[in-house]
Amino acid sequence: MDTPIIELTGVIKSFGPVNVLRGVELRAYPGKVTALVGDNGAGKSTLIKGLAGVQPYDEGEVRFEGRPVSLTHPRDASALGIEVVYQDLALCDNLDIVQNMFLGREELVAGTFDEGRMERQSSEVLRSLNVRTVKSVRQKVASLSGGQRQTVAIARAVLKKAKVVILDEPTAALGVAQTEQVLNLVQRLASQGVAVVIISHNLADVFKVADYISVLYLGTMVAEVPTAETTYDDVVGYITGSKTYNPTGARA
Amino acid sequence: MDTPIIELTGVIKSFGPVNVLRGVELRAYPGKVTALVGDNGAGKSTLIKGLAGVQPYDEGEVRFEGRPVSLTHPRDASALGIEVVYQDLALCDNLDIVQNMFLGREELVAGTFDEGRMERQSSEVLRSLNVRTVKSVRQKVASLSGGQRQTVAIARAVLKKAKVVILDEPTAALGVAQTEQVLNLVQRLASQGVAVVIISHNLADVFKVADYISVLYLGTMVAEVPTAETTYDDVVGYITGSKTYNPTGARA
Amino acid sequence: MSAPSGNDTTTNTTTLLPESVSDLIGSGQEGGVSQQFSAWLSRVRQGEMGALPAVAGFIVLSILFSFLSPYFLTERNFANFLTQAAELVMLGMALVFVILLGEIDLSAGVTGGLAMCIWVVLTDVTKLNWFLALLIAFAVGLAVGSFIGFFVARIGIPSFVVTLGLFLGFQGLELIVIGAGGNFQVQTPAIVALMNNNLPVWGGWLMLAVFVALSLATSFWDRSRRTAANVPNGPVAMVLIKAGALLVLGGLAVFLLSQDRSASIIAIRGVPIVVPIVLAVLWIGTFVLDRTKFGRYIYAVGGNAEAARRSGVNVVLIRFLVFVICSFLAVGSGLFTAARVGSVDATAGKDIVLSGVAAAVVGGVSLFGGRGRLVHAAVGALVIAVITNGLGLLNLPSGLNNVIAGAVLVLAATIDALSRLRSGGSLFRR
Amino acid sequence: MSAPSGNDTTTNTTTLLPESVSDLIGSGQEGGVSQQFSAWLSRVRQGEMGALPAVAGFIVLSILFSFLSPYFLTERNFANFLTQAAELVMLGMALVFVILLGEIDLSAGVTGGLAMCIWVVLTDVTKLNWFLALLIAFAVGLAVGSFIGFFVARIGIPSFVVTLGLFLGFQGLELIVIGAGGNFQVQTPAIVALMNNNLPVWGGWLMLAVFVALSLATSFWDRSRRTAANVPNGPVAMVLIKAGALLVLGGLAVFLLSQDRSASIIAIRGVPIVVPIVLAVLWIGTFVLDRTKFGRYIYAVGGNAEAARRSGVNVVLIRFLVFVICSFLAVGSGLFTAARVGSVDATAGKDIVLSGVAAAVVGGVSLFGGRGRLVHAAVGALVIAVITNGLGLLNLPSGLNNVIAGAVLVLAATIDALSRLRSGGSLFRR
Amino acid sequence: GCSGNGDNSKAGSAGKAASKTACVILPDAASSPRWENMDRPDLKKALEDAGFKTDIQNAQGDTSKYATIADQELSQGCGVMLLVDYNGAGVSVAKKAKAQGIPTIAYDRPIAGADYYVSFDNEKVGELEGQAIVDGLKAAGKDPATATVVYMGGDPTDGNAKMFHDGADKVMSAAGIKPAKEPPGVWDGAKSATNFEQALTSLGGKVDAVWVANDTNAAGVISVLDKNHLKVPVSGQDASTAGLQNVLLGKQTGTVWKHVPDEAKAASDLAIELLKGKKPTVDKKLDDGTPYIAVTPVLVGPKDVEKVVQAGDASASDLCTGAVAAACAANGVK
Ligand SMILES: Nc1ncnc2c1ncn2[C@@H]1O[C@H](COP(=O)(O)OP(=O)(O)OP(=O)(O)O)[C@@H](O)[C@H]1O
Ligand SMILES: Nc1ncnc2c1ncn2[C@@H]1O[C@H](COP(=O)(O)OP(=O)(O)OP(=O)(O)O)[C@@H](O)[C@H]1O
Ligand SMILES: [Mg+2]
Ligand SMILES: [Mg+2]
């Protein structure tokens, strides 16, 4: 069994009367891809936002590389090397692509921006994600198409080397070719030792890239299973609540 | 050959120096599902927004039921019975689900709202779309998950009977079961004589529901083909520009 | 090919549902009184507090002032307070309409002032019938509102600039209308009575009865509609509790105002005439905002103008109309000031507008648009008016008075902000 | 299990790229001068016009006034205009920082006024060294800014309310500080010189040379960085054209100001001392906003605070700091006023703040945050100042003067809005 | 103020207890520093020394606030009301007070319906200012009839500004002066400076004298004159620190000094009589028959500054700073 780099236990999160997460567990392993699946409104994004420090959990323990850590601010997460692509993308519409990609991590020379270097890097990362219709990296993000925005958000997260990369439905708006590239990217990241957590409703994709599949159902983690040991139909069953997972291995 | 209810010819749209649509043609038929596919940034959403009157075209002719019409405002489109689900959803975060679903088409009694009736109808439509995690139809849309928001936007578009329903990547954020329901819905709409235009990157879904497939490549319509007469690989080829469509039938 | 059935594109509900679904999604109306109460409590904890912090601020300030001055908690000061606050409540309500769209009207105060200058000159100098002149004054309000609305909604100039231009320009116009150094007395008894006379004692009770009846009537109408649609209704006890609370609090107020509060032998008693007028505007405005398409569209445009536009809302028209309403009600506010001061001069309405905006904001209306109600502005206005009222009893030098007024305003807003913050509402604060 | 390589989580670029890609995505720097120009033109047509409409408004107004008064286009009035505009330009630039976050500072004017009251009392009455007193005055600005920043950024009170509170409170404080005596003379020659003396003629030319050199230096520095990164550079001719334009226009201005503009025998010539100061602030501020993390984060927070927060930007700190900067620069604006008027009284700075906000908005800064530059506010301030300057030459009665000032303001904004509208930019106007 | 009141707060008894209170409403703090810095302390001291309570408030240039203050004072009860009118707001207050049987004194500015009027004569103030200009022109050897004189009045929305203007204009036009320019009136040094600078520019930089309504405006005007190396007759009023300094420096011809304690004393004497329940008689009467106590203002030139200092309306240490020190010595200001 691998040692998880991230381990969540007993995570609880409520919005007023709505209990969104009711004691959730989650593990992510370096060099592996963990898929997080679940129905709409199951609490996947809420779980992720807690890990990112965006919306701290009400209760629960987060262990990073074995140590308990507190994640109350996005800066806590990025200090640990956690990069996140949010479902709602979270880009600044008034800034251009380069500015968005380097926001909070600008390249400096003598205290001022090294625009040339940032431009080159943005351009290279976007190219590697098979972007063909973006005319200029100096385009304002407001004027991008849905898929282009999503690509920028993904590019932003993989620009700097991270220990954990979390992607919340990264391919939802992407075309066939781009989706292919992102799935490749996910596998490449994992092969470099990065722990990847990916949320997706596309089970075909999930089965293509994931090492582990975690299923969230109405705010509880109902299954946490190696991809090799499960089937498409089982996972659909866990997601819709029509099947229950009975772990056969040593993991509880 | 069917008579199209909507027929676009020579549609051109530019944003400053960027020529997004360069003389596009499109047809949609009553009782049929037309899929519009294309790479990210190909101009699909731009094409749709023109049809919805949200972002009028620079040039080009729009014929509706044979007559040329001018679509310069969303109200023009809804007057013709065109309903649209936008890729960016376009919901008012400060309003609740019922208020969003009935925005612009509120049910009145004696000049004031008939809240009861609107509540019931919202609830019923959402249920029919397999929504299980929404606690209350009086929840503010701001607090919904990505998939829940998308479901609300779809429900809004099918609440009233329309002649044309246009869906811009309606299942992008949806779970497995919800996607299933939406595809069913699309087919049910078509069977009632509605002309449906659906944009999707998921070609499996497209082949499941579409009668015609139109492929947009860098702002030009490179293929317009009945689903039955083409294959998955061909369509991918058109999308990525690696294949060219040579119409074999009578349609040019 | 089968065409869809005729022209009923927007009138009929869909027939898409596989079968009629019986188990509805909740609507927050389920459960008994205690459940309703705890749901409300958790909404409050979530940060949806509306005017609650402002109410708290008002109570805190009132307690403070009643310790500092023995005159604060007298029937007489209560009545004074109501008339003093009336113009600010009115202006605050006027401004809510534009603030709900994320716009501002810096000229609201001087619009009222200018209309009153015109009114007073028409009645005093040209001897026009005062009522006709009043109609003209309100027409001026409508014209000003249309002017602003046109420039903001059609031409697209930021409302800050248009109304700042009018703010400057109208001060000049007032001067031209009134003449240098001039001022005119308000001599129309009906207008003076607005602020200086009171309803007969029975009138106050009648007013209360009418408002309680209205509250009950709308509640039961809603219930009947919900029953007809076969959706759950909240407990009937809630309706009665609300009406009861209105009856008790309102009854206390009317009772206090029915006592003689004169310092001389001539008795002064009864609810000031301005009170039912302000309450009527509040009720009608709230009705429009909550229950009509126009009101709903104001919130929609304020929340997401593009989404509203795509839903077929005539955004330009809505934007236009809120300025018209604002200017119209602003004339009402100007009228109250003129009636209370008893004269109109060339600076009328110059200073009140920032307080009006502050009233709305303190009450919980968001300057970014889309969130807030008329009653919020009304409560906010009471908070600001109680600062002036209370400090006025303390006999402080002018400089200190200003300093304290400013400090108390920040303090009141701090109460508001802290209560929202503690409840985790910070996420949705812009 | 292979752990990722050590601690370099944020220092190294990714090694994910399959191979180094050679064909870059464009960056708008490609092509020759004519292509650059047509790209700029189409950006303008798209609605990205920045201060262009304000510049147009300024030119139109100038032409108008030069027809209406023969004194308008004189060297003397040009110099007067520059000193009259300086305080508004400064305040407008101060306000840009907070407006970029979608916030407002209604107290900016009185903050400057209060700081000057303190300064003048310290120098005139307590006979403190004027420079030390000036340091204290600027420290007051910093303190006020920190106060506002704390309440807005940490506590979460809307800036409108906090700064309205201070607007009221500081008027009281000014009164208390100035006390008996009512107004005090500015007797420090160095301060008086700011607005009333001029650079020697060679100083004006030197100033011009410095700014042209700065412009060239930054451009060539940028080019060298781009070359190092191996990304395309714009044509070098563009840099020279810009510098040349600066040289010609600036040269004309300096030349005009180098003529004797005195009506008496004692010659008055040279660039007013305040001009290089304002230009330096403009240059430094623009540098910070365009080229440093802090500046970038201001735009990010103004555009989408939540996105900025998620990117690790310390949103609270940014929000705090913009208020500190605004108040600090506002003291500079107050200083200019005091120097020009030659005395400080208890109402200093009361009326200027709305004009400051209007300057920013007229110049093209969005009140909703995220869009605008310092130079926009500067140009907007020139537009507003030219209204006052031009009308002042026409000897109109007071009321009419106000009316025209308001009307011209709306007119100037209309030019602005119409040009944006025609260019189809309406989509992005909120 | 009221904290010493041992009575309970019932309206009736509060009224009786407070019949020993003198209620005062001051108009603003902007048009002149006198209200807060002189009238308030003087009135307070005189009345409280006589054993009465005072409730002194300032309407801060806002008629609406004026009415609010009046309500607040009347609700605490007043034995006499001493009102400084602000743009007519005093009239309805006087009416209200009368209805409650409270005697009213119009202080410094006339109020229709008040029982008494105590004032400096505002027109007289204007006349003195006008005289200073005329005399200044003559001293400079200029013919008033052909001299270029700019009028810098006060805020025209303030009724007093008109009286100052009319008084000044009476004297000046009698001497043959016609205003060369009359920019919009303000009570604001900064705007006054801009307005004057523009007027001066439109006169081609030539001016022979500037009638200015008060010292704050004069400071702005003088700043512009300095910048243009001009020194011409300039008027003012209030004997403020900056004004007196300008007078000493010879940049301002004179400032009209209204020795506020004189006016305050006349008013407080009258108020005390009224509070004691007496009905004092006054010899002078206004046109409408209102008893009128007039206090005369004084024009202060460089040689008279010492008088102002002696009277306690200015302090030599405030005045004689920097460049003014020499002028102080020359004019015997200690
Ligand atoms: N701020 C909030 N206030 C109230 N309820 C909320 C809030 N945020 C989320 N929720 C609720 O929490 C539940 C989980 O939301 P979440 O966004 O985590 O779902 P998800 O699993 O990511 O779904 P999707 O697949 O649709 O993205 C939803 O029912 C949603 O309505
Ligand atoms: N307002 C705008 N200004 C400039 N360019 C724009 C604007 N809107 C869209 N574009 C550009 O037009 C192109 C087409 O955009 P569109 O949104 O139609 O793409 P799409 O086919 O819907 O892509 P996706 O599958 O990613 O949603 C993109 O390259 C986009 O950058
Ligand atoms: Mg989600
Ligand atoms: Mg799209």
XYZ file of C-alpha atoms in Angstrom, chain E:
334
model
C -25.895 71.242 29.739
C -28.805 69.233 30.947
C -27.217 66.533 33.039
C -27.571 68.529 36.232
C -31.313 68.428 35.910
C -32.710 66.622 38.924
C -36.305 66.756 37.749
C -37.935 63.758 36.244
C -38.419 63.783 32.533
C -42.173 64.220 32.416
C -42.819 66.807 29.769
C -44.718 69.269 31.913
C -42.285 69.585 34.783
C -39.352 69.484 32.393
C -40.886 72.496 30.763
C -41.032 74.384 34.022
C -37.542 73.491 35.158
C -36.206 74.426 31.794
C -37.887 77.776 31.686
C -34.591 78.904 33.167
C -32.776 77.647 30.080
C -31.651 79.952 27.337
C -31.839 78.180 24.020
C -29.518 79.370 21.278
C -29.253 78.282 17.666
C -26.162 79.289 15.746
C -26.289 79.190 11.953
C -23.164 77.491 10.680
C -19.465 77.039 11.162
C -18.361 77.830 7.644
C -19.320 81.412 6.883
C -17.317 82.683 9.818
C -15.371 81.217 12.691
C -17.076 83.585 15.112
C -20.094 81.429 15.903
C -18.301 78.524 17.440
C -15.274 80.338 18.727
C -16.688 83.550 20.091
C -20.461 83.658 20.322
C -20.796 80.252 21.892
C -18.367 80.788 24.773
C -19.410 84.398 25.378
C -23.126 83.699 25.481
C -22.612 80.593 27.562
C -20.481 82.395 30.105
C -22.708 85.446 30.447
C -25.889 83.437 30.827
C -24.493 80.820 33.145
C -22.826 83.451 35.304
C -26.282 84.918 35.716
C -27.456 81.541 36.976
C -29.212 80.209 33.933
C -28.681 77.096 31.925
C -27.828 77.240 28.256
C -28.471 74.997 25.313
C -26.391 76.224 22.416
C -26.405 74.370 19.128
C -25.167 74.961 15.635
C -27.259 74.204 12.544
C -24.131 73.819 10.427
C -25.543 75.558 7.421
C -28.489 73.236 7.035
C -32.035 74.514 7.401
C -33.322 71.037 7.998
C -30.915 70.605 10.866
C -31.994 74.009 12.112
C -35.560 72.813 12.458
C -34.419 69.601 14.129
C -32.403 71.518 16.690
C -35.335 73.798 17.399
C -37.556 70.797 18.055
C -34.955 69.280 20.339
C -34.537 72.496 22.311
C -38.225 73.144 22.587
C -38.795 69.594 23.751
C -36.429 70.261 26.645
C -38.064 73.567 27.338
C -36.681 77.068 26.881
C -37.108 80.282 28.836
C -35.909 82.336 25.907
C -34.791 81.577 22.403
C -31.863 83.368 20.885
C -31.872 82.612 17.200
C -29.354 83.395 14.506
C -31.335 82.958 11.361
C -30.111 80.655 8.641
C -31.792 81.190 5.305
C -35.199 81.804 6.791
C -35.326 78.706 8.949
C -35.573 80.944 12.000
C -38.999 82.242 11.064
C -41.010 79.133 11.707
C -38.968 78.435 14.830
C -39.821 81.874 16.164
C -43.427 81.188 15.354
C -43.344 77.880 17.185
C -41.673 79.423 20.195
C -44.207 82.198 20.296
C -46.992 79.619 20.236
C -45.488 78.203 23.402
C -45.142 81.620 24.956
C -41.362 81.716 24.733
C -39.810 85.112 23.947
C -37.418 85.148 20.969
C -34.419 87.274 20.172
C -33.205 87.512 16.598
C -29.475 87.628 16.974
C -27.222 89.145 14.342
C -29.715 88.532 11.566
C -33.326 89.742 11.423
C -36.138 87.235 11.782
C -39.712 88.133 10.942
C -41.862 87.629 14.005
C -39.077 87.736 16.597
C -39.641 89.816 19.720
C -36.254 91.531 19.685
C -33.408 92.081 17.263
C -29.810 92.424 18.397
C -27.221 92.856 15.695
C -24.246 94.282 14.075
C -25.551 96.035 11.123
C -24.620 93.775 8.210
C -25.144 96.505 5.686
C -22.886 98.650 7.787
C -20.250 95.934 7.553
C -20.547 96.103 3.797
C -20.365 99.879 3.894
C -17.134 99.784 5.893
C -15.642 97.330 3.438
C -16.682 99.529 0.542
C -15.219 102.558 2.293
C -11.917 100.722 2.721
C -11.781 100.128 -1.015
C -12.673 103.696 -1.886
C -10.126 105.083 0.585
C -7.516 102.615 -0.575
C -7.968 103.683 -4.181
C -7.704 107.322 -3.263
C -4.582 106.703 -1.218
C -3.068 104.985 -4.232
C -3.928 108.014 -6.313
C -6.450 106.209 -8.479
C -9.751 107.642 -9.566
C -12.505 105.351 -8.282
C -14.638 106.145 -11.287
C -12.107 104.695 -13.701
C -10.519 102.092 -11.440
C -10.814 98.411 -12.217
C -12.481 96.877 -9.189
C -13.397 93.201 -8.859
C -16.244 92.219 -6.529
C -15.682 88.973 -4.648
C -18.888 88.384 -2.723
C -20.028 85.681 -0.375
C -22.198 82.684 -1.157
C -25.355 84.125 -2.689
C -27.471 81.417 -1.117
C -26.617 83.009 2.222
C -28.881 85.965 2.884
C -26.140 87.917 4.677
C -23.894 87.823 1.647
C -26.458 89.994 -0.082
C -26.477 92.501 2.768
C -22.691 92.773 2.722
C -22.810 93.233 -1.001
C -25.539 95.833 -0.912
C -23.827 97.840 1.810
C -20.510 97.784 0.008
C -22.070 98.557 -3.327
C -23.889 101.535 -1.855
C -20.637 103.180 -0.829
C -18.619 102.126 -3.814
C -21.128 103.082 -6.465
C -21.530 106.428 -4.744
C -17.820 106.895 -5.356
C -18.360 106.006 -8.992
C -17.072 102.468 -8.879
C -18.562 99.943 -11.226
C -17.624 96.300 -10.834
C -15.225 95.296 -13.606
C -15.912 91.650 -12.882
C -18.137 89.913 -10.385
C -17.347 86.215 -10.206
C -19.744 83.794 -8.506
C -19.856 84.326 -4.767
C -18.608 81.665 -2.384
C -17.582 81.253 1.212
C -14.532 79.217 0.294
C -10.906 80.280 0.034
C -9.939 77.775 -2.645
C -12.820 78.549 -4.966
C -12.372 82.222 -4.315
C -8.742 81.966 -5.412
C -9.662 80.225 -8.660
C -12.514 82.605 -9.356
C -10.358 85.620 -8.796
C -7.491 84.248 -10.829
C -9.811 83.755 -13.771
C -11.363 87.187 -13.369
C -7.897 88.693 -13.244
C -6.862 86.833 -16.358
C -9.930 88.037 -18.180
C -8.990 91.589 -17.167
C -5.625 91.119 -18.800
C -3.914 90.917 -15.442
C -4.868 94.461 -14.437
C -6.793 95.272 -11.299
C -6.879 98.319 -9.051
C -8.811 97.019 -6.072
C -10.742 93.969 -4.914
C -13.774 94.153 -2.737
C -13.841 90.881 -0.826
C -16.616 89.948 1.550
C -14.571 88.190 4.217
C -11.053 87.300 5.296
C -11.129 83.677 4.146
C -11.945 84.717 0.614
C -9.471 87.577 0.880
C -6.674 85.145 1.696
C -7.283 83.334 -1.581
C -7.443 86.595 -3.506
C -4.243 87.892 -1.931
C -2.464 84.668 -2.777
C -3.254 85.239 -6.445
C -2.261 88.900 -6.237
C 1.060 87.903 -4.673
C 1.734 85.437 -7.400
C 1.256 88.218 -9.929
C 3.342 90.689 -7.950
C 0.332 92.918 -7.424
C -0.556 94.914 -4.350
C -3.928 96.634 -4.412
C -6.622 97.544 -1.883
C -8.441 94.440 -0.603
C -11.241 94.357 1.945
C -12.465 91.698 4.351
C -14.209 91.068 7.603
C -14.008 88.891 10.718
C -10.576 90.009 11.947
C -9.413 86.411 11.613
C -5.788 85.517 12.160
C -4.962 85.360 8.485
C -6.945 88.526 7.849
C -5.165 90.521 10.524
C -1.830 89.212 9.314
C -2.626 90.346 5.815
C -3.648 93.723 7.169
C -0.368 94.014 9.065
C 1.569 93.027 5.974
C -0.278 95.650 4.003
C -1.704 93.076 1.644
C -5.217 93.718 2.892
C -6.418 97.270 3.367
C -8.568 96.472 6.323
C -10.802 93.932 7.926
C -14.143 94.751 9.471
C -13.938 93.795 13.074
C -17.116 92.862 14.732
C -16.193 92.714 18.375
C -18.454 89.833 19.062
C -18.402 90.192 22.857
C -20.189 93.518 22.444
C -22.945 91.939 20.477
C -23.007 88.872 22.676
C -23.182 91.045 25.751
C -26.088 93.051 24.406
C -27.894 89.855 23.544
C -27.174 88.043 26.769
C -28.180 91.092 28.834
C -31.464 91.131 27.010
C -31.915 87.378 27.387
C -31.237 87.557 31.124
C -33.880 90.212 31.540
C -36.332 88.064 29.656
C -35.427 84.980 31.664
C -36.077 86.922 34.823
C -39.547 87.482 33.484
C -39.076 91.171 32.754
C -40.101 92.931 29.588
C -37.159 95.159 28.743
C -37.759 98.186 26.574
C -35.481 99.243 23.776
C -35.390 102.626 22.102
C -34.567 101.712 18.508
C -37.077 99.930 16.344
C -36.929 98.206 12.987
C -39.273 99.189 10.173
C -41.714 96.509 11.219
C -41.652 97.742 14.790
C -39.372 95.089 16.227
C -37.264 96.505 19.084
C -33.673 96.674 17.816
C -30.348 96.880 19.605
C -27.612 97.808 17.144
C -23.944 97.176 17.748
C -21.440 98.922 15.556
C -18.656 97.174 13.662
C -15.199 98.721 13.302
C -12.853 98.831 10.356
C -9.404 97.659 11.384
C -6.308 98.940 9.591
C -2.701 98.064 10.469
C -2.613 100.582 13.280
C -5.795 99.217 14.834
C -4.727 95.598 15.083
C -3.381 96.167 18.565
C -6.913 97.125 19.628
C -8.202 93.780 18.467
C -5.459 92.039 20.382
C -6.207 94.097 23.450
C -9.867 93.125 23.218
C -8.827 89.494 23.228
C -10.132 88.706 19.755
C -6.686 87.797 18.477
C -3.419 86.773 20.057
C -0.176 88.488 19.233
C 1.698 85.219 19.372
C -0.535 83.734 16.692
C -0.309 86.839 14.566
C 3.321 87.786 14.805
C 4.907 84.761 13.211
C 7.434 84.680 10.408
C 7.313 87.653 8.109
C 4.545 89.257 10.146
C 6.763 89.742 13.179
C 8.408 92.812 11.670
C 5.050 94.290 10.728
C 3.820 93.668 14.261
C 6.706 95.589 15.655
C 6.162 98.419 13.188
C 2.510 98.676 14.138
C 2.961 98.186 17.838
C 1.258 94.865 18.122
C 2.416 93.022 21.204
